[in-house]
GROMACS .gro file of C-alpha atoms in nm:
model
  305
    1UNK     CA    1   1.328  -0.609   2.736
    2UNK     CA    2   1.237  -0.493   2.382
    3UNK     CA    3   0.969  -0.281   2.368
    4UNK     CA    4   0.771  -0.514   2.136
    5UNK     CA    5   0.794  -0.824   2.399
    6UNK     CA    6   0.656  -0.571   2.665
    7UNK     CA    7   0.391  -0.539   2.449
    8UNK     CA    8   0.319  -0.947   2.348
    9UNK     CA    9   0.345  -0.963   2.785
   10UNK     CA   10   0.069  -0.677   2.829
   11UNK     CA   11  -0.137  -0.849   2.594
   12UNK     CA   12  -0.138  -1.211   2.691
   13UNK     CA   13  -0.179  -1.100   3.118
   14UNK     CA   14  -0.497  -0.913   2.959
   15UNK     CA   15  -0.628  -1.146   2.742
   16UNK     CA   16  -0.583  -1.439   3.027
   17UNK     CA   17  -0.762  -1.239   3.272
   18UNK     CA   18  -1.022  -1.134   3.028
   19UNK     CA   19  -1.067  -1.516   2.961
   20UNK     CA   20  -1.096  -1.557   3.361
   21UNK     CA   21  -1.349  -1.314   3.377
   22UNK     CA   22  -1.561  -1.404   3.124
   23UNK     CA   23  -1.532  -1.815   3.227
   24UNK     CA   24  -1.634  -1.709   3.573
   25UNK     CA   25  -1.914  -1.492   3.442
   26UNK     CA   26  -2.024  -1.819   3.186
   27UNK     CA   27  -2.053  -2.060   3.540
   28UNK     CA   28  -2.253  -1.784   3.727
   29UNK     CA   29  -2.573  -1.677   3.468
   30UNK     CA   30  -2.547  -2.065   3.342
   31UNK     CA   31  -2.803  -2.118   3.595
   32UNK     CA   32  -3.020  -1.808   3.565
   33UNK     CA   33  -3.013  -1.931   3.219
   34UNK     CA   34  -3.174  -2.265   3.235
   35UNK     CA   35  -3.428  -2.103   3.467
   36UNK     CA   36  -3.518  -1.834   3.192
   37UNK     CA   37  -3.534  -2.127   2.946
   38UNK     CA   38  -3.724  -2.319   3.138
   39UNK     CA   39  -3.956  -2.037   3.241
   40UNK     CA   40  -4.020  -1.967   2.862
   41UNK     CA   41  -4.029  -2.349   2.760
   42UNK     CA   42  -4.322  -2.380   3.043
   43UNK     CA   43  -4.519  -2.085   2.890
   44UNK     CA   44  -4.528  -2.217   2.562
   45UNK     CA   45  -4.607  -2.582   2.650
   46UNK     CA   46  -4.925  -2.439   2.884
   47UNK     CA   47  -5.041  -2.237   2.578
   48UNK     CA   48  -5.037  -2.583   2.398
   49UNK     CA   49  -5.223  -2.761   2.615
   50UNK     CA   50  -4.943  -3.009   2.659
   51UNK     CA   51  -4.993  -3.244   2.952
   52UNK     CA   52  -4.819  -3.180   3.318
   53UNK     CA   53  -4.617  -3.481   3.233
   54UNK     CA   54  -4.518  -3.367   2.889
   55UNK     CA   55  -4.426  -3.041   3.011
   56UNK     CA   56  -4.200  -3.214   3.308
   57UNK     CA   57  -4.010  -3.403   3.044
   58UNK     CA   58  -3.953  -3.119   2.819
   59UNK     CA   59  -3.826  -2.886   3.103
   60UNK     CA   60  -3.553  -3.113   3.191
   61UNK     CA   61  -3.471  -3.191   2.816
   62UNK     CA   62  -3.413  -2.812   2.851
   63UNK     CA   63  -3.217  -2.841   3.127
   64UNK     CA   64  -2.997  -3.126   2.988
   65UNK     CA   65  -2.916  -2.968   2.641
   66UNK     CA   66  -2.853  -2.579   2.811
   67UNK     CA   67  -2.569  -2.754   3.048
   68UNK     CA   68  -2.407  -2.991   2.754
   69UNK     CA   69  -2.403  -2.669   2.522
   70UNK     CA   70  -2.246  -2.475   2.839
   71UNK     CA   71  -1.993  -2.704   2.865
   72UNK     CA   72  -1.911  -2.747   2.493
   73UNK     CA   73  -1.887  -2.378   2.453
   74UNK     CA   74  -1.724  -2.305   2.780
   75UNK     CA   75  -1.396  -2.551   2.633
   76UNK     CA   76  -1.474  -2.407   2.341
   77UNK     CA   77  -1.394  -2.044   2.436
   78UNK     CA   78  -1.099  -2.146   2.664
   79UNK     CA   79  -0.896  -2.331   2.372
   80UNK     CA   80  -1.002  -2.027   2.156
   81UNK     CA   81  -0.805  -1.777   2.354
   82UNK     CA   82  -0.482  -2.019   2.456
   83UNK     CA   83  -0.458  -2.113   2.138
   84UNK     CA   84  -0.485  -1.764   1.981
   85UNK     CA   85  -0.221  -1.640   2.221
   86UNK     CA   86  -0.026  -1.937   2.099
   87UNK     CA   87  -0.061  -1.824   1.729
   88UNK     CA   88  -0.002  -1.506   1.814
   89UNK     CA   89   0.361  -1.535   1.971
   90UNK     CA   90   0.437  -1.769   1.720
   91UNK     CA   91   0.382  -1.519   1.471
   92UNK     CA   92   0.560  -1.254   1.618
   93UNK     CA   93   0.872  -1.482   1.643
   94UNK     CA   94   0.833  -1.614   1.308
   95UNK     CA   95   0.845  -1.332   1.158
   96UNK     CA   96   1.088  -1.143   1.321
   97UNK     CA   97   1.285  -1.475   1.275
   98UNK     CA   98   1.221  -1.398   0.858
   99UNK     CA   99   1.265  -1.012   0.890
  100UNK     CA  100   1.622  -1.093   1.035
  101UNK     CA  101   1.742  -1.340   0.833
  102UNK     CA  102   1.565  -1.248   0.480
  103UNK     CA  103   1.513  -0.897   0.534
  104UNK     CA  104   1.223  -0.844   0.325
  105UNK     CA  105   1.325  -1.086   0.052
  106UNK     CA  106   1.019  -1.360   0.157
  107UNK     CA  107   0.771  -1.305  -0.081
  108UNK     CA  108   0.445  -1.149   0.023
  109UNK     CA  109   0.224  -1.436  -0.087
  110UNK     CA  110   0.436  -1.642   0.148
  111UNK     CA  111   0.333  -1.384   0.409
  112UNK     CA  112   0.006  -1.360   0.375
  113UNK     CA  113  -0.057  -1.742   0.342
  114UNK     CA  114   0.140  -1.788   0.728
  115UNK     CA  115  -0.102  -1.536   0.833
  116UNK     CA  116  -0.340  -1.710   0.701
  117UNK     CA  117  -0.235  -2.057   0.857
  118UNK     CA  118  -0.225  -1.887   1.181
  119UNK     CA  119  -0.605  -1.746   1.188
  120UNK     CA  120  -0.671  -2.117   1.130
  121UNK     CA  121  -0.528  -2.232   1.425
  122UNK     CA  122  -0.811  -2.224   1.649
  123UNK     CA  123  -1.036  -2.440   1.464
  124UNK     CA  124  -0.742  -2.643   1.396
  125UNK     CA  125  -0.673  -2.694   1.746
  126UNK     CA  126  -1.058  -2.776   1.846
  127UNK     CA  127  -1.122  -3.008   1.555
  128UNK     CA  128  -0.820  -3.191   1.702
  129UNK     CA  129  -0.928  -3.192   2.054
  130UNK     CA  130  -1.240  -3.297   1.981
  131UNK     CA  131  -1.201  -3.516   1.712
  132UNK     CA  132  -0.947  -3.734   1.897
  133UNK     CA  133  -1.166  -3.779   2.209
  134UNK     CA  134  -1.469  -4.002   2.206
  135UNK     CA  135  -1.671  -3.773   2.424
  136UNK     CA  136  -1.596  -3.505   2.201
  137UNK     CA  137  -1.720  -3.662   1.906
  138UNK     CA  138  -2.015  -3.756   2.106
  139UNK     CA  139  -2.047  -3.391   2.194
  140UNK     CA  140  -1.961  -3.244   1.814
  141UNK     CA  141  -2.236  -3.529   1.724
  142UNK     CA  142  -2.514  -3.378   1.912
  143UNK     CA  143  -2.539  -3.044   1.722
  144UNK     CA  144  -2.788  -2.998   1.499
  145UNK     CA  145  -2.669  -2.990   1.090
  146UNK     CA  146  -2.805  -2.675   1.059
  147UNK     CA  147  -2.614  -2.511   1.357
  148UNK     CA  148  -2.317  -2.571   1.164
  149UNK     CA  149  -2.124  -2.440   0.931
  150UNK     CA  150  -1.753  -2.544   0.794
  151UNK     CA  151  -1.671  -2.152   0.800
  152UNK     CA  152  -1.379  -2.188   1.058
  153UNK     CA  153  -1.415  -1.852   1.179
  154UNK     CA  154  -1.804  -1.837   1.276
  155UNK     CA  155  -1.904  -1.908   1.618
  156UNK     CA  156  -2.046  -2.270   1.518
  157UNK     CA  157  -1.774  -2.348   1.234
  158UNK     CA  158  -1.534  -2.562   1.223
  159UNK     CA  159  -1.378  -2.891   1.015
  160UNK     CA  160  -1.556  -3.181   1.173
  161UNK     CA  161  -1.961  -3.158   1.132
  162UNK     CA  162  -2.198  -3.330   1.342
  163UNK     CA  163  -2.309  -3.594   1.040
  164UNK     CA  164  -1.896  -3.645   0.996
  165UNK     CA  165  -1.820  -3.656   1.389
  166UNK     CA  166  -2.093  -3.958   1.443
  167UNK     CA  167  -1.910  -4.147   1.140
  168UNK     CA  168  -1.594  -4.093   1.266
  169UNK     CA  169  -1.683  -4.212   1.613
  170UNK     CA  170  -1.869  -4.530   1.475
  171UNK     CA  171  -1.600  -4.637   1.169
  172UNK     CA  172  -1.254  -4.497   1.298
  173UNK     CA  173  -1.222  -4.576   1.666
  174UNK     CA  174  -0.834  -4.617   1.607
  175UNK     CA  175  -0.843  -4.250   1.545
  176UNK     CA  176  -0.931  -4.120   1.870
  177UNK     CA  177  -0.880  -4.218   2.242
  178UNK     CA  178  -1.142  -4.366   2.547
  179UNK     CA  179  -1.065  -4.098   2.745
  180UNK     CA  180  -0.864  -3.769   2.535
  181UNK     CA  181  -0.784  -3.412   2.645
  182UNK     CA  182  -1.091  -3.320   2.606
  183UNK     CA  183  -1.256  -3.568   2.894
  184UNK     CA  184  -0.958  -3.508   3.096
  185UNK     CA  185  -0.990  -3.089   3.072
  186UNK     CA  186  -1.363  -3.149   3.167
  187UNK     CA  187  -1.309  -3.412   3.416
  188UNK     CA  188  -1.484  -3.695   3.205
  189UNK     CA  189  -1.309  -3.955   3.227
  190UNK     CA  190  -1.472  -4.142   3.525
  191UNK     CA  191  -1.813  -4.141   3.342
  192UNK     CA  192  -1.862  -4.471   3.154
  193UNK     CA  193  -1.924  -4.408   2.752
  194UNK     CA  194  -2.265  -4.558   2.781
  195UNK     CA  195  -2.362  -4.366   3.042
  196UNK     CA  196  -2.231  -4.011   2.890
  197UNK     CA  197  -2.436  -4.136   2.566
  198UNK     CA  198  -2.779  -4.204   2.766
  199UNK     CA  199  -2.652  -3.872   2.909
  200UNK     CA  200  -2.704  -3.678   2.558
  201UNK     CA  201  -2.998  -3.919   2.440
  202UNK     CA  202  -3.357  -3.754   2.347
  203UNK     CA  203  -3.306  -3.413   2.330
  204UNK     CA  204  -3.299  -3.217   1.978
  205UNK     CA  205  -3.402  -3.311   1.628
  206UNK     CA  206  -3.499  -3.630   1.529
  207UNK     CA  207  -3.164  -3.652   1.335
  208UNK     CA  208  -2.975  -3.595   1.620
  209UNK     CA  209  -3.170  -3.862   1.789
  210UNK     CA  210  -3.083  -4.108   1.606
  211UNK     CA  211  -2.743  -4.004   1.564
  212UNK     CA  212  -2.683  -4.027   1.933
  213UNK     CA  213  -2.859  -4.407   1.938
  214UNK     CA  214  -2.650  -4.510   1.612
  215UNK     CA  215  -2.306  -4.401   1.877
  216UNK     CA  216  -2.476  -4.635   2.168
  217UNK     CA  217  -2.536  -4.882   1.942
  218UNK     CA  218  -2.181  -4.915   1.815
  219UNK     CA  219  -2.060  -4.863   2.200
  220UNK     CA  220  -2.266  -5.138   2.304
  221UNK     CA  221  -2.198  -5.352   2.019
  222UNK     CA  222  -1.843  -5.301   2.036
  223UNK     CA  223  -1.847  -5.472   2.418
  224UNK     CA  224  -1.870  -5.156   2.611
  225UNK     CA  225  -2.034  -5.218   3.016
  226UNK     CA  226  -2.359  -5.200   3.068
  227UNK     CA  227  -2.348  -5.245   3.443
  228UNK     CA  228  -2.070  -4.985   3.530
  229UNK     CA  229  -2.256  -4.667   3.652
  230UNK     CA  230  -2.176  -4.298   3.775
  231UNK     CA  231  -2.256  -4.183   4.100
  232UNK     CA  232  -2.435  -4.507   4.234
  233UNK     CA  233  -2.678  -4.533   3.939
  234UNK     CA  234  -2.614  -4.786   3.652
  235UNK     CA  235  -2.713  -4.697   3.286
  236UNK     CA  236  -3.041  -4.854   3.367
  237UNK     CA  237  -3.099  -4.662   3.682
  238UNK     CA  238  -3.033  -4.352   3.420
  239UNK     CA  239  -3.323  -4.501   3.144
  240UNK     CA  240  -3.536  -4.488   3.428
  241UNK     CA  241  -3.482  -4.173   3.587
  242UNK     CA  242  -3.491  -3.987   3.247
  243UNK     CA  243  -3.813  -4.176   3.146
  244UNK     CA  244  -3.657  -4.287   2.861
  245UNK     CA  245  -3.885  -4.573   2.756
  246UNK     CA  246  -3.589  -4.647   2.421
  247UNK     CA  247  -3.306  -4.658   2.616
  248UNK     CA  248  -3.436  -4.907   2.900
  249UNK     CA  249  -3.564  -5.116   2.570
  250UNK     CA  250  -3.208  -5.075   2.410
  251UNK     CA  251  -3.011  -5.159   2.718
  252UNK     CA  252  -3.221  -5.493   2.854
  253UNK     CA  253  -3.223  -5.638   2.450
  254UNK     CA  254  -2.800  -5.588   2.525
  255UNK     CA  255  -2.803  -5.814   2.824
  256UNK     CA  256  -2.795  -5.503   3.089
  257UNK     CA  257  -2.901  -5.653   3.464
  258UNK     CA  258  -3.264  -5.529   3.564
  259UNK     CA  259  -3.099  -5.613   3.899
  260UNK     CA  260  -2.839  -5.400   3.955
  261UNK     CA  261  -2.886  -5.215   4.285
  262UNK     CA  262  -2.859  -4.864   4.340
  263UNK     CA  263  -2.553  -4.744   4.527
  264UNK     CA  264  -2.666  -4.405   4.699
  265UNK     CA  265  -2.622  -4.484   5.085
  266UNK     CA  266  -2.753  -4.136   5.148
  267UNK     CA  267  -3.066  -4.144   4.906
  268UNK     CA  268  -3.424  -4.341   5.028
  269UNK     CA  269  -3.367  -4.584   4.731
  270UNK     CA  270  -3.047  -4.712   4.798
  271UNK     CA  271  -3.052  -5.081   4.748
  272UNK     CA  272  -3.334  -5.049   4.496
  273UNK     CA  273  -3.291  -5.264   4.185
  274UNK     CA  274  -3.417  -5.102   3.856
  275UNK     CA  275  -3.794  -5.209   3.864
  276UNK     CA  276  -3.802  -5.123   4.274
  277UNK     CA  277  -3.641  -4.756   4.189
  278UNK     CA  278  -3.902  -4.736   3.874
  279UNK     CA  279  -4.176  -4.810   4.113
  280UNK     CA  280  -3.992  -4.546   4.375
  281UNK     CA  281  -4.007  -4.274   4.113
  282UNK     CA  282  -4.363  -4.331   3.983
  283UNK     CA  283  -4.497  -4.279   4.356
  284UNK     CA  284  -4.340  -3.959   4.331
  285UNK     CA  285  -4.560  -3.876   4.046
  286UNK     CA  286  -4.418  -3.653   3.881
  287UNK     CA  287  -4.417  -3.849   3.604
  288UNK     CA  288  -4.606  -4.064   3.384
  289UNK     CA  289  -4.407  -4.402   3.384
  290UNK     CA  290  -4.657  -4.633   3.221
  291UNK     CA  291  -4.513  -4.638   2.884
  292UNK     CA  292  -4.132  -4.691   3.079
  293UNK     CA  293  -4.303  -4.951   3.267
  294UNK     CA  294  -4.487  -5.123   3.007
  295UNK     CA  295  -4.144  -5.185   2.765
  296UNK     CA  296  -3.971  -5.282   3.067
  297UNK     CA  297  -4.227  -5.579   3.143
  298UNK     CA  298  -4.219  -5.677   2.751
  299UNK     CA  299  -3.849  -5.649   2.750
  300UNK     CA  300  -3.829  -5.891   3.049
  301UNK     CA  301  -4.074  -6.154   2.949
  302UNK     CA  302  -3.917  -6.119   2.556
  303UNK     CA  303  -3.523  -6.226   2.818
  304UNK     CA  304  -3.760  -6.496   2.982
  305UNK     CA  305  -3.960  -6.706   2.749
   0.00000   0.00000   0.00000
């Protein structure tokens, strides 16, 4: 084998291992993470003054938006370095493909611009995978505008920004699939779009916010279920357990069923439609559920009369 091959097999077994390493290393401190987070998050609440209740809701907005960014970064990384050992072989052949056959006659701007193309490739290759998934649009839609940057080769660059993911996702749906690469890589595709949305919903700056409601809208609008659930709990089972006072609102104006049951045989509140599993939560009290409660009643009697 050519001594230069030996040395494009060296590289890739270390840079896949590397990769390995540092993936493993990700899933291990993501936890000791959220608990430093949180930690800090509770400290600066307390010196506040902010309410038990606030601070509950805050914590696991902390909790929510650490795990999505985890999981954003952690595909993130992994396309970074199969793609880059991609570009890189592809290089090597290409031009030792031109060397051969030219031999030196390819001019250098040529050169340099295929360089060039290939440093690109990354990006390339995420704004793809993202931008042809729905979930990944959802995901690119939740970063904050001044997170990003269209510099390709910072850590939060790239060709599709948050403001252009959101239209994309609510004007172009021919342009990217239910269920892509992406959702398939991260084992997605058995969670219904609404309930991924509700799953991203209330966390960030008010921009985002309302970024994230514009995509449920359009979801909704555009037919989407709002009785098909994930693990036994129905989008309306998730309003409630996130205290989300908005979403419930949004979802029972869309025709969702108040009473769906919940289907956890191995939880206390299995069988609990969505005002029974409110009122299971609230004796709990952990939480302050009036305001929840109080759109859910209007809501209702707005459906009735």
């Amino acid at each position: 084998m050519p001594t230069f091959l030996k040395i494009v097999v060296i590289c890739i077994v270390i840079s896949v291992t590397l990769a390995n390493v540092i993936l493993l290393a990700s899933d291990s401190t993501m936890e000791s993470a959220i608990a430093e987070a949180k930690e800090e998050k509770h400290s600066e609440l307390l010196e506040s003054g902010a309410s038990q209740n606030e601070i509950d809701k805050e914590l696991i907005k902390v909790e929510k938006k650490l795990k999505l960014i985890n999981q954003w970064e952690k595909s993130q990384f992994e396309d970074f370095v199969a793609i880059s050992i991609f570009a890189s072989i592809l290089g090597l052949l290409s031009g030792g493909f031109i060397y051969s056959f030219f031999v030196r006659k390819v001019f250098r701007k040529t050169q340099l611009g295929l360089i060039f193309f290939a440093t690109l490739t990354p990006a390339l290759w995420q704004a793809f995978l993202f931008g042809t998934d729905a979930r990944g649009l959802i995901i690119l839609s939740s970063i904050e505008s001044k997170d990003f940057s269209f510099n390709p080769y910072t850590k939060d660059g790239g060709f599709i920004s948050p403001v252009i993911a959101s239209w994309l996702f609510i004007n172009h749906p021919e342009l990217y699939n239910e269920c892509g690469m992406f959702s398939e890589r991260l084992d997605l595709c058995n969670m219904p779009i609404v309930f991924y949305i509700g799953s991203t919903l209330d966390f960030g700056s008010e921009e985002v916010i309302e970024r994230q409601y514009s995509n449920l809208k359009e979801v909704i609008n555009r037919g989407a279920s709002l009785t098909e659930g994930y693990d036994g709990l129905a989008p309306i089972h998730q309003a409630i357990l996130f205290n989300n006072p908005r979403y419930a609102a949004l979802l029972i104006e869309s025709g969702a069923d108040i009473g769906q049951r919940v289907n956890k045989p191995d939880k206390p509140y299995n069988g609990y439609h969505a005002v029974e599993y409110l009122n299971y939560l609230d004796q709990k009290g952990k939480h302050d559920f009036n305001q929840l409660r109080l759109v859910i009643n209007e809501k209702l009697y707005k459906r009735v009369n």
